[in-house]
PDB file of C-alpha atoms in Angstrom:
ATOM      1  CA  UNK L   1      10.907  69.415 -19.174  1.00 93.00           C
ATOM      2  CA  UNK L   2      10.363  71.196 -15.961  1.00 96.00           C
ATOM      3  CA  UNK L   3      13.893  72.631 -14.048  1.00 97.00           C
ATOM      4  CA  UNK L   4      14.384  73.689 -10.141  1.00 97.00           C
ATOM      5  CA  UNK L   5      17.562  76.008  -9.985  1.00 97.00           C
ATOM      6  CA  UNK L   6      18.805  76.984  -6.091  1.00 97.00           C
ATOM      7  CA  UNK L   7      20.641  80.200  -6.417  1.00 95.00           C
ATOM      8  CA  UNK L   8      18.638  83.312  -8.176  1.00 95.00           C
ATOM      9  CA  UNK L   9      22.274  85.177  -8.653  1.00 91.00           C
ATOM     10  CA  UNK L  10      23.626  85.879 -11.937  1.00 89.00           C
ATOM     11  CA  UNK L  11      24.702  82.495 -12.457  1.00 89.00           C
ATOM     12  CA  UNK L  12      21.113  80.739 -11.841  1.00 93.00           C
ATOM     13  CA  UNK L  13      19.311  83.292 -13.651  1.00 92.00           C
ATOM     14  CA  UNK L  14      22.108  83.167 -16.869  1.00 90.00           C
ATOM     15  CA  UNK L  15      20.761  79.028 -16.880  1.00 92.00           C
ATOM     16  CA  UNK L  16      17.633  79.675 -16.337  1.00 94.00           C
ATOM     17  CA  UNK L  17      17.140  82.063 -19.218  1.00 92.00           C
ATOM     18  CA  UNK L  18      18.637  80.122 -21.511  1.00 89.00           C
ATOM     19  CA  UNK L  19      16.741  77.424 -20.717  1.00 93.00           C
ATOM     20  CA  UNK L  20      13.202  79.071 -20.765  1.00 93.00           C
ATOM     21  CA  UNK L  21      14.646  80.682 -24.408  1.00 90.00           C
ATOM     22  CA  UNK L  22      14.841  76.060 -25.270  1.00 88.00           C
ATOM     23  CA  UNK L  23      10.661  76.218 -24.253  1.00 92.00           C
ATOM     24  CA  UNK L  24      11.603  74.728 -20.590  1.00 94.00           C
ATOM     25  CA  UNK L  25       9.762  75.345 -17.468  1.00 96.00           C
ATOM     26  CA  UNK L  26      12.213  76.819 -15.171  1.00 97.00           C
ATOM     27  CA  UNK L  27      11.390  77.840 -11.341  1.00 97.00           C
ATOM     28  CA  UNK L  28      14.105  80.008  -9.538  1.00 97.00           C
ATOM     29  CA  UNK L  29      14.806  79.539  -5.724  1.00 97.00           C
ATOM     30  CA  UNK L  30      16.850  81.766  -3.041  1.00 96.00           C
ATOM     31  CA  UNK L  31      17.033  82.382   0.360  1.00 95.00           C
ATOM     32  CA  UNK L  32      17.856  85.877  -0.190  1.00 95.00           C
ATOM     33  CA  UNK L  33      14.651  88.459  -1.012  1.00 95.00           C
ATOM     34  CA  UNK L  34      17.448  90.875  -2.935  1.00 94.00           C
ATOM     35  CA  UNK L  35      17.904  87.840  -5.612  1.00 94.00           C
ATOM     36  CA  UNK L  36      14.130  87.280  -5.901  1.00 95.00           C
ATOM     37  CA  UNK L  37      13.422  89.677  -9.322  1.00 93.00           C
ATOM     38  CA  UNK L  38      10.607  88.626 -11.013  1.00 95.00           C
ATOM     39  CA  UNK L  39      10.751  91.315 -13.804  1.00 94.00           C
ATOM     40  CA  UNK L  40      14.282  90.027 -14.900  1.00 92.00           C
ATOM     41  CA  UNK L  41      12.434  87.075 -16.109  1.00 94.00           C
ATOM     42  CA  UNK L  42       8.652  86.875 -15.923  1.00 95.00           C
ATOM     43  CA  UNK L  43       8.458  83.648 -17.750  1.00 95.00           C
ATOM     44  CA  UNK L  44      10.065  81.261 -14.806  1.00 96.00           C
ATOM     45  CA  UNK L  45       8.750  80.788 -11.494  1.00 96.00           C
ATOM     46  CA  UNK L  46      10.365  82.088  -8.234  1.00 97.00           C
ATOM     47  CA  UNK L  47      10.126  81.121  -4.792  1.00 96.00           C
ATOM     48  CA  UNK L  48      11.531  83.247  -1.800  1.00 96.00           C
ATOM     49  CA  UNK L  49      12.255  79.913   0.116  1.00 96.00           C
ATOM     50  CA  UNK L  50      16.165  78.151   1.137  1.00 96.00           C
ATOM     51  CA  UNK L  51      16.689  75.454  -1.412  1.00 96.00           C
ATOM     52  CA  UNK L  52      18.635  73.246   2.225  1.00 96.00           C
ATOM     53  CA  UNK L  53      15.142  72.898   3.890  1.00 95.00           C
ATOM     54  CA  UNK L  54      13.019  69.833   2.855  1.00 95.00           C
ATOM     55  CA  UNK L  55       9.733  72.200   3.229  1.00 95.00           C
ATOM     56  CA  UNK L  56      11.020  74.736   1.124  1.00 93.00           C
ATOM     57  CA  UNK L  57      11.757  72.040  -1.791  1.00 95.00           C
ATOM     58  CA  UNK L  58       8.395  70.325  -0.664  1.00 95.00           C
ATOM     59  CA  UNK L  59       6.498  73.717  -1.266  1.00 92.00           C
ATOM     60  CA  UNK L  60       8.543  74.168  -4.268  1.00 92.00           C
ATOM     61  CA  UNK L  61       6.964  70.783  -5.879  1.00 95.00           C
ATOM     62  CA  UNK L  62      10.458  69.640  -6.558  1.00 96.00           C
ATOM     63  CA  UNK L  63       9.329  66.170  -6.813  1.00 95.00           C
ATOM     64  CA  UNK L  64       7.778  67.084 -10.203  1.00 96.00           C
ATOM     65  CA  UNK L  65      11.263  68.356 -11.445  1.00 96.00           C
ATOM     66  CA  UNK L  66      13.339  66.311 -14.052  1.00 95.00           C
ATOM     67  CA  UNK L  67      16.091  68.034 -13.629  1.00 96.00           C
ATOM     68  CA  UNK L  68      17.636  69.920  -9.610  1.00 96.00           C
ATOM     69  CA  UNK L  69      20.408  72.789 -10.322  1.00 96.00           C
ATOM     70  CA  UNK L  70      22.185  73.991  -7.522  1.00 96.00           C
ATOM     71  CA  UNK L  71      23.931  77.194  -8.900  1.00 95.00           C
ATOM     72  CA  UNK L  72      24.529  79.352  -5.309  1.00 95.00           C
ATOM     73  CA  UNK L  73      28.375  80.296  -4.368  1.00 92.00           C
ATOM     74  CA  UNK L  74      28.474  78.244  -1.340  1.00 95.00           C
ATOM     75  CA  UNK L  75      29.574  74.486  -2.185  1.00 95.00           C
ATOM     76  CA  UNK L  76      27.814  73.334   1.291  1.00 96.00           C
ATOM     77  CA  UNK L  77      24.438  74.773  -0.185  1.00 96.00           C
ATOM     78  CA  UNK L  78      24.640  73.205  -3.203  1.00 96.00           C
ATOM     79  CA  UNK L  79      25.802  69.643  -1.939  1.00 96.00           C
ATOM     80  CA  UNK L  80      23.176  69.832   0.635  1.00 97.00           C
ATOM     81  CA  UNK L  81      20.351  71.236  -2.161  1.00 96.00           C
ATOM     82  CA  UNK L  82      21.524  68.208  -4.471  1.00 96.00           C
ATOM     83  CA  UNK L  83      21.676  65.319  -2.134  1.00 96.00           C
ATOM     84  CA  UNK L  84      17.563  66.276  -0.890  1.00 97.00           C
ATOM     85  CA  UNK L  85      16.979  66.622  -4.533  1.00 97.00           C
ATOM     86  CA  UNK L  86      18.371  62.950  -5.531  1.00 96.00           C
ATOM     87  CA  UNK L  87      17.645  60.673  -2.202  1.00 95.00           C
ATOM     88  CA  UNK L  88      14.199  63.044  -1.155  1.00 96.00           C
ATOM     89  CA  UNK L  89      12.430  64.001  -4.026  1.00 96.00           C
ATOM     90  CA  UNK L  90      13.807  61.079  -6.724  1.00 96.00           C
ATOM     91  CA  UNK L  91      14.768  63.828  -9.015  1.00 96.00           C
ATOM     92  CA  UNK L  92      16.065  62.101 -12.299  1.00 95.00           C
ATOM     93  CA  UNK L  93      19.232  64.368 -13.114  1.00 94.00           C
ATOM     94  CA  UNK L  94      20.870  66.590 -10.407  1.00 95.00           C
ATOM     95  CA  UNK L  95      23.859  69.428 -11.449  1.00 94.00           C
ATOM     96  CA  UNK L  96      26.067  71.140  -9.073  1.00 94.00           C
ATOM     97  CA  UNK L  97      27.856  74.148  -9.151  1.00 93.00           C
ATOM     98  CA  UNK L  98      31.562  73.654  -7.711  1.00 91.00           C
ATOM     99  CA  UNK L  99      32.678  77.178  -6.882  1.00 89.00           C
ATOM    100  CA  UNK L 100      36.128  75.996  -5.162  1.00 87.00           C
ATOM    101  CA  UNK L 101      38.022  73.749  -6.679  1.00 81.00           C
ATOM    102  CA  UNK L 102      39.313  71.765  -3.337  1.00 86.00           C
ATOM    103  CA  UNK L 103      36.080  70.432  -2.812  1.00 90.00           C
ATOM    104  CA  UNK L 104      35.248  69.305  -5.992  1.00 87.00           C
ATOM    105  CA  UNK L 105      36.136  65.367  -4.831  1.00 89.00           C
ATOM    106  CA  UNK L 106      32.612  65.595  -2.731  1.00 92.00           C
ATOM    107  CA  UNK L 107      30.484  66.572  -5.737  1.00 92.00           C
ATOM    108  CA  UNK L 108      29.166  62.847  -6.966  1.00 90.00           C
ATOM    109  CA  UNK L 109      27.044  60.390  -6.198  1.00 90.00           C
ATOM    110  CA  UNK L 110      27.675  60.053  -2.790  1.00 91.00           C
ATOM    111  CA  UNK L 111      26.329  63.309  -2.587  1.00 92.00           C
ATOM    112  CA  UNK L 112      23.121  62.641  -5.074  1.00 93.00           C
ATOM    113  CA  UNK L 113      25.235  64.690  -7.920  1.00 94.00           C
ATOM    114  CA  UNK L 114      25.083  63.152 -11.133  1.00 92.00           C
ATOM    115  CA  UNK L 115      26.880  66.077 -13.196  1.00 89.00           C
ATOM    116  CA  UNK L 116      29.507  68.575 -11.413  1.00 89.00           C
ATOM    117  CA  UNK L 117      30.367  71.773 -13.134  1.00 85.00           C
ATOM    118  CA  UNK L 118      33.560  73.230 -11.583  1.00 80.00           C
ATOM    119  CA  UNK L 119      34.242  76.706 -13.336  1.00 68.00           C
ATOM    120  CA  UNK L 120      37.905  76.933 -12.841  1.00 66.00           C
ATOM    121  CA  UNK L 121      38.511  73.548 -13.884  1.00 65.00           C
ATOM    122  CA  UNK L 122      36.707  74.090 -17.541  1.00 65.00           C
ATOM    123  CA  UNK L 123      38.417  77.450 -17.575  1.00 59.00           C
ATOM    124  CA  UNK L 124      41.912  76.063 -17.189  1.00 60.00           C
ATOM    125  CA  UNK L 125      40.826  73.291 -19.834  1.00 58.00           C
ATOM    126  CA  UNK L 126      40.042  75.898 -22.457  1.00 58.00           C
ATOM    127  CA  UNK L 127      43.328  77.831 -21.843  1.00 57.00           C
ATOM    128  CA  UNK L 128      45.478  74.180 -22.342  1.00 54.00           C
ATOM    129  CA  UNK L 129      43.328  73.233 -24.964  1.00 51.00           C
ATOM    130  CA  UNK L 130      44.034  76.583 -26.838  1.00 51.00           C
ATOM    131  CA  UNK L 131      47.829  76.094 -26.809  1.00 48.00           C
ATOM    132  CA  UNK L 132      47.412  72.380 -27.562  1.00 56.00           C
ATOM    133  CA  UNK L 133      46.091  71.793 -31.303  1.00 66.00           C
ATOM    134  CA  UNK L 134      46.454  67.861 -31.359  1.00 73.00           C
ATOM    135  CA  UNK L 135      45.969  66.859 -27.868  1.00 81.00           C
ATOM    136  CA  UNK L 136      42.597  65.723 -26.469  1.00 84.00           C
ATOM    137  CA  UNK L 137      41.869  67.920 -23.627  1.00 82.00           C
ATOM    138  CA  UNK L 138      39.287  66.209 -20.933  1.00 82.00           C
ATOM    139  CA  UNK L 139      36.898  68.870 -19.909  1.00 81.00           C
ATOM    140  CA  UNK L 140      34.175  67.352 -17.885  1.00 80.00           C
ATOM    141  CA  UNK L 141      33.932  64.126 -16.081  1.00 78.00           C
ATOM    142  CA  UNK L 142      30.006  62.837 -15.946  1.00 74.00           C
ATOM    143  CA  UNK L 143      28.047  60.671 -13.378  1.00 59.00           C
ATOM    144  CA  UNK L 144      30.310  57.975 -11.659  1.00 58.00           C
ATOM    145  CA  UNK L 145      33.048  58.771 -13.954  1.00 60.00           C
ATOM    146  CA  UNK L 146      31.845  56.786 -16.672  1.00 75.00           C
ATOM    147  CA  UNK L 147      32.136  59.067 -19.612  1.00 85.00           C
ATOM    148  CA  UNK L 148      34.026  62.106 -20.346  1.00 88.00           C
ATOM    149  CA  UNK L 149      33.247  65.134 -22.944  1.00 89.00           C
ATOM    150  CA  UNK L 150      36.481  65.734 -24.259  1.00 89.00           C
ATOM    151  CA  UNK L 151      38.082  68.156 -26.763  1.00 90.00           C
ATOM    152  CA  UNK L 152      40.331  67.956 -29.656  1.00 90.00           C
ATOM    153  CA  UNK L 153      41.470  70.541 -32.138  1.00 90.00           C
ATOM    154  CA  UNK L 154      41.818  68.650 -35.234  1.00 91.00           C
ATOM    155  CA  UNK L 155      45.498  69.108 -36.672  1.00 90.00           C
ATOM    156  CA  UNK L 156      46.204  70.163 -40.141  1.00 91.00           C
ATOM    157  CA  UNK L 157      48.166  66.979 -41.218  1.00 92.00           C
ATOM    158  CA  UNK L 158      45.583  64.721 -39.594  1.00 93.00           C
ATOM    159  CA  UNK L 159      44.293  61.707 -41.856  1.00 94.00           C
ATOM    160  CA  UNK L 160      40.745  62.757 -40.819  1.00 95.00           C
ATOM    161  CA  UNK L 161      40.996  66.090 -42.706  1.00 95.00           C
ATOM    162  CA  UNK L 162      38.564  66.128 -45.650  1.00 95.00           C
ATOM    163  CA  UNK L 163      37.003  62.987 -44.842  1.00 94.00           C
ATOM    164  CA  UNK L 164      32.935  62.627 -44.549  1.00 95.00           C
ATOM    165  CA  UNK L 165      31.791  62.640 -40.962  1.00 95.00           C
ATOM    166  CA  UNK L 166      29.561  59.711 -41.821  1.00 93.00           C
ATOM    167  CA  UNK L 167      31.912  57.464 -42.820  1.00 94.00           C
ATOM    168  CA  UNK L 168      33.989  57.879 -39.617  1.00 94.00           C
ATOM    169  CA  UNK L 169      33.712  55.228 -37.545  1.00 93.00           C
ATOM    170  CA  UNK L 170      34.696  56.185 -34.198  1.00 94.00           C
ATOM    171  CA  UNK L 171      36.050  53.537 -31.342  1.00 93.00           C
ATOM    172  CA  UNK L 172      33.693  51.777 -29.230  1.00 89.00           C
ATOM    173  CA  UNK L 173      30.803  54.276 -27.940  1.00 87.00           C
ATOM    174  CA  UNK L 174      32.686  57.503 -28.703  1.00 93.00           C
ATOM    175  CA  UNK L 175      30.111  59.806 -29.646  1.00 93.00           C
ATOM    176  CA  UNK L 176      30.643  63.356 -32.065  1.00 94.00           C
ATOM    177  CA  UNK L 177      28.820  65.686 -30.253  1.00 92.00           C
ATOM    178  CA  UNK L 178      29.113  68.744 -31.693  1.00 93.00           C
ATOM    179  CA  UNK L 179      31.914  71.000 -34.139  1.00 93.00           C
ATOM    180  CA  UNK L 180      32.889  74.312 -32.963  1.00 91.00           C
ATOM    181  CA  UNK L 181      34.155  75.738 -37.369  1.00 89.00           C
ATOM    182  CA  UNK L 182      34.474  79.446 -36.936  1.00 86.00           C
ATOM    183  CA  UNK L 183      34.129  80.468 -33.429  1.00 79.00           C
ATOM    184  CA  UNK L 184      30.636  78.758 -34.552  1.00 84.00           C
ATOM    185  CA  UNK L 185      28.667  75.735 -32.991  1.00 84.00           C
ATOM    186  CA  UNK L 186      27.180  73.037 -35.154  1.00 88.00           C
ATOM    187  CA  UNK L 187      25.745  69.614 -34.906  1.00 90.00           C
ATOM    188  CA  UNK L 188      27.796  67.362 -36.671  1.00 91.00           C
ATOM    189  CA  UNK L 189      25.975  66.306 -40.149  1.00 92.00           C
ATOM    190  CA  UNK L 190      27.247  63.249 -41.892  1.00 91.00           C
ATOM    191  CA  UNK L 191      27.203  64.786 -45.384  1.00 93.00           C
ATOM    192  CA  UNK L 192      29.669  67.225 -44.075  1.00 93.00           C
ATOM    193  CA  UNK L 193      33.444  67.092 -44.239  1.00 95.00           C
ATOM    194  CA  UNK L 194      36.295  67.462 -41.312  1.00 95.00           C
ATOM    195  CA  UNK L 195      38.103  70.435 -41.583  1.00 95.00           C
ATOM    196  CA  UNK L 196      41.339  71.677 -40.055  1.00 93.00           C
ATOM    197  CA  UNK L 197      41.069  73.681 -36.998  1.00 90.00           C
ATOM    198  CA  UNK L 198      37.955  72.384 -36.511  1.00 93.00           C
ATOM    199  CA  UNK L 199      37.128  71.960 -32.456  1.00 91.00           C
ATOM    200  CA  UNK L 200      35.661  68.633 -31.804  1.00 93.00           C
ATOM    201  CA  UNK L 201      33.782  67.377 -29.196  1.00 93.00           C
ATOM    202  CA  UNK L 202      33.588  64.272 -28.217  1.00 93.00           C
ATOM    203  CA  UNK L 203      31.424  61.707 -25.245  1.00 92.00           C
ATOM    204  CA  UNK L 204      33.511  58.890 -24.528  1.00 92.00           C
ATOM    205  CA  UNK L 205      34.370  56.124 -21.987  1.00 89.00           C
ATOM    206  CA  UNK L 206      37.543  56.824 -20.882  1.00 87.00           C
ATOM    207  CA  UNK L 207      39.474  53.638 -22.519  1.00 89.00           C
ATOM    208  CA  UNK L 208      38.313  54.918 -25.452  1.00 92.00           C
ATOM    209  CA  UNK L 209      40.145  58.366 -25.070  1.00 92.00           C
ATOM    210  CA  UNK L 210      43.956  57.135 -26.549  1.00 90.00           C
ATOM    211  CA  UNK L 211      42.212  55.253 -29.391  1.00 92.00           C
ATOM    212  CA  UNK L 212      40.398  58.457 -30.304  1.00 94.00           C
ATOM    213  CA  UNK L 213      43.196  60.160 -30.298  1.00 91.00           C
ATOM    214  CA  UNK L 214      45.659  58.467 -31.941  1.00 92.00           C
ATOM    215  CA  UNK L 215      42.795  58.058 -34.839  1.00 93.00           C
ATOM    216  CA  UNK L 216      42.598  61.605 -35.318  1.00 93.00           C
ATOM    217  CA  UNK L 217      46.402  62.408 -34.832  1.00 90.00           C
ATOM    218  CA  UNK L 218      49.050  62.534 -37.537  1.00 89.00           C
ATOM    219  CA  UNK L 219      50.725  59.216 -38.518  1.00 82.00           C
ATOM    220  CA  UNK L 220      53.403  58.678 -35.872  1.00 73.00           C
ATOM    221  CA  UNK L 221      52.483  61.128 -33.062  1.00 77.00           C
ATOM    222  CA  UNK L 222      50.943  60.127 -30.229  1.00 73.00           C
ATOM    223  CA  UNK L 223      48.198  62.566 -28.571  1.00 72.00           C
ATOM    224  CA  UNK L 224      48.839  63.871 -24.831  1.00 75.00           C
ATOM    225  CA  UNK L 225      45.500  63.368 -22.946  1.00 73.00           C
ATOM    226  CA  UNK L 226      45.006  66.774 -20.598  1.00 68.00           C
ATOM    227  CA  UNK L 227      43.333  66.254 -17.737  1.00 66.00           C
ATOM    228  CA  UNK L 228      43.638  69.771 -16.168  1.00 55.00           C
ATOM    229  CA  UNK L 229      43.959  70.164 -12.283  1.00 48.00           C
ATOM    230  CA  UNK L 230      41.697  69.930  -9.615  1.00 45.00           C
TER     231      UNK L 230
END
């Protein structure tokens, strides 16, 4: 997979390092000469250019990318880059960093953004999750609000504790994507069992969140669905 990343600061370089390690082709774009540090990640391509300019994106070959990531510290630049990548170059998937929560409402399909990542929102979600065992926490909303990434820490008295994962019948189109246990993330194993205090990560349509929470909560307990403030 070929990925273009606008913004070669700490965030952009960290994302690039992860993607390179996973075998993807990565191009880092930044308009500041001081940000261009090929020696820090020689496996990636580097381009000194303004990702908000059509000519720069043409030079970068963004039309051949599978994903475009706007990871600069400027929300306006991230929106413009996402819009150009989607509408002018037909990039299948765009991911944009939201620096200021007050701007989060802009990061949607109108501006060519498939996935918006707001660090303050994610952090507040994780804080609320840490003190809310048994509550369903909405961490991230995907393209057009059709699906959410949600988390629930399994209470010790949940009826799901001890059950084999392969026997669980999740409601609707709910998908269990990962389990965090003892601080380590692991993919769900159909032959494995759920344990108390497992942190379960699901992708689900919002319509099924309540049913999912009730399925995992102790009998007679109505789970709270936590949506961090924007």
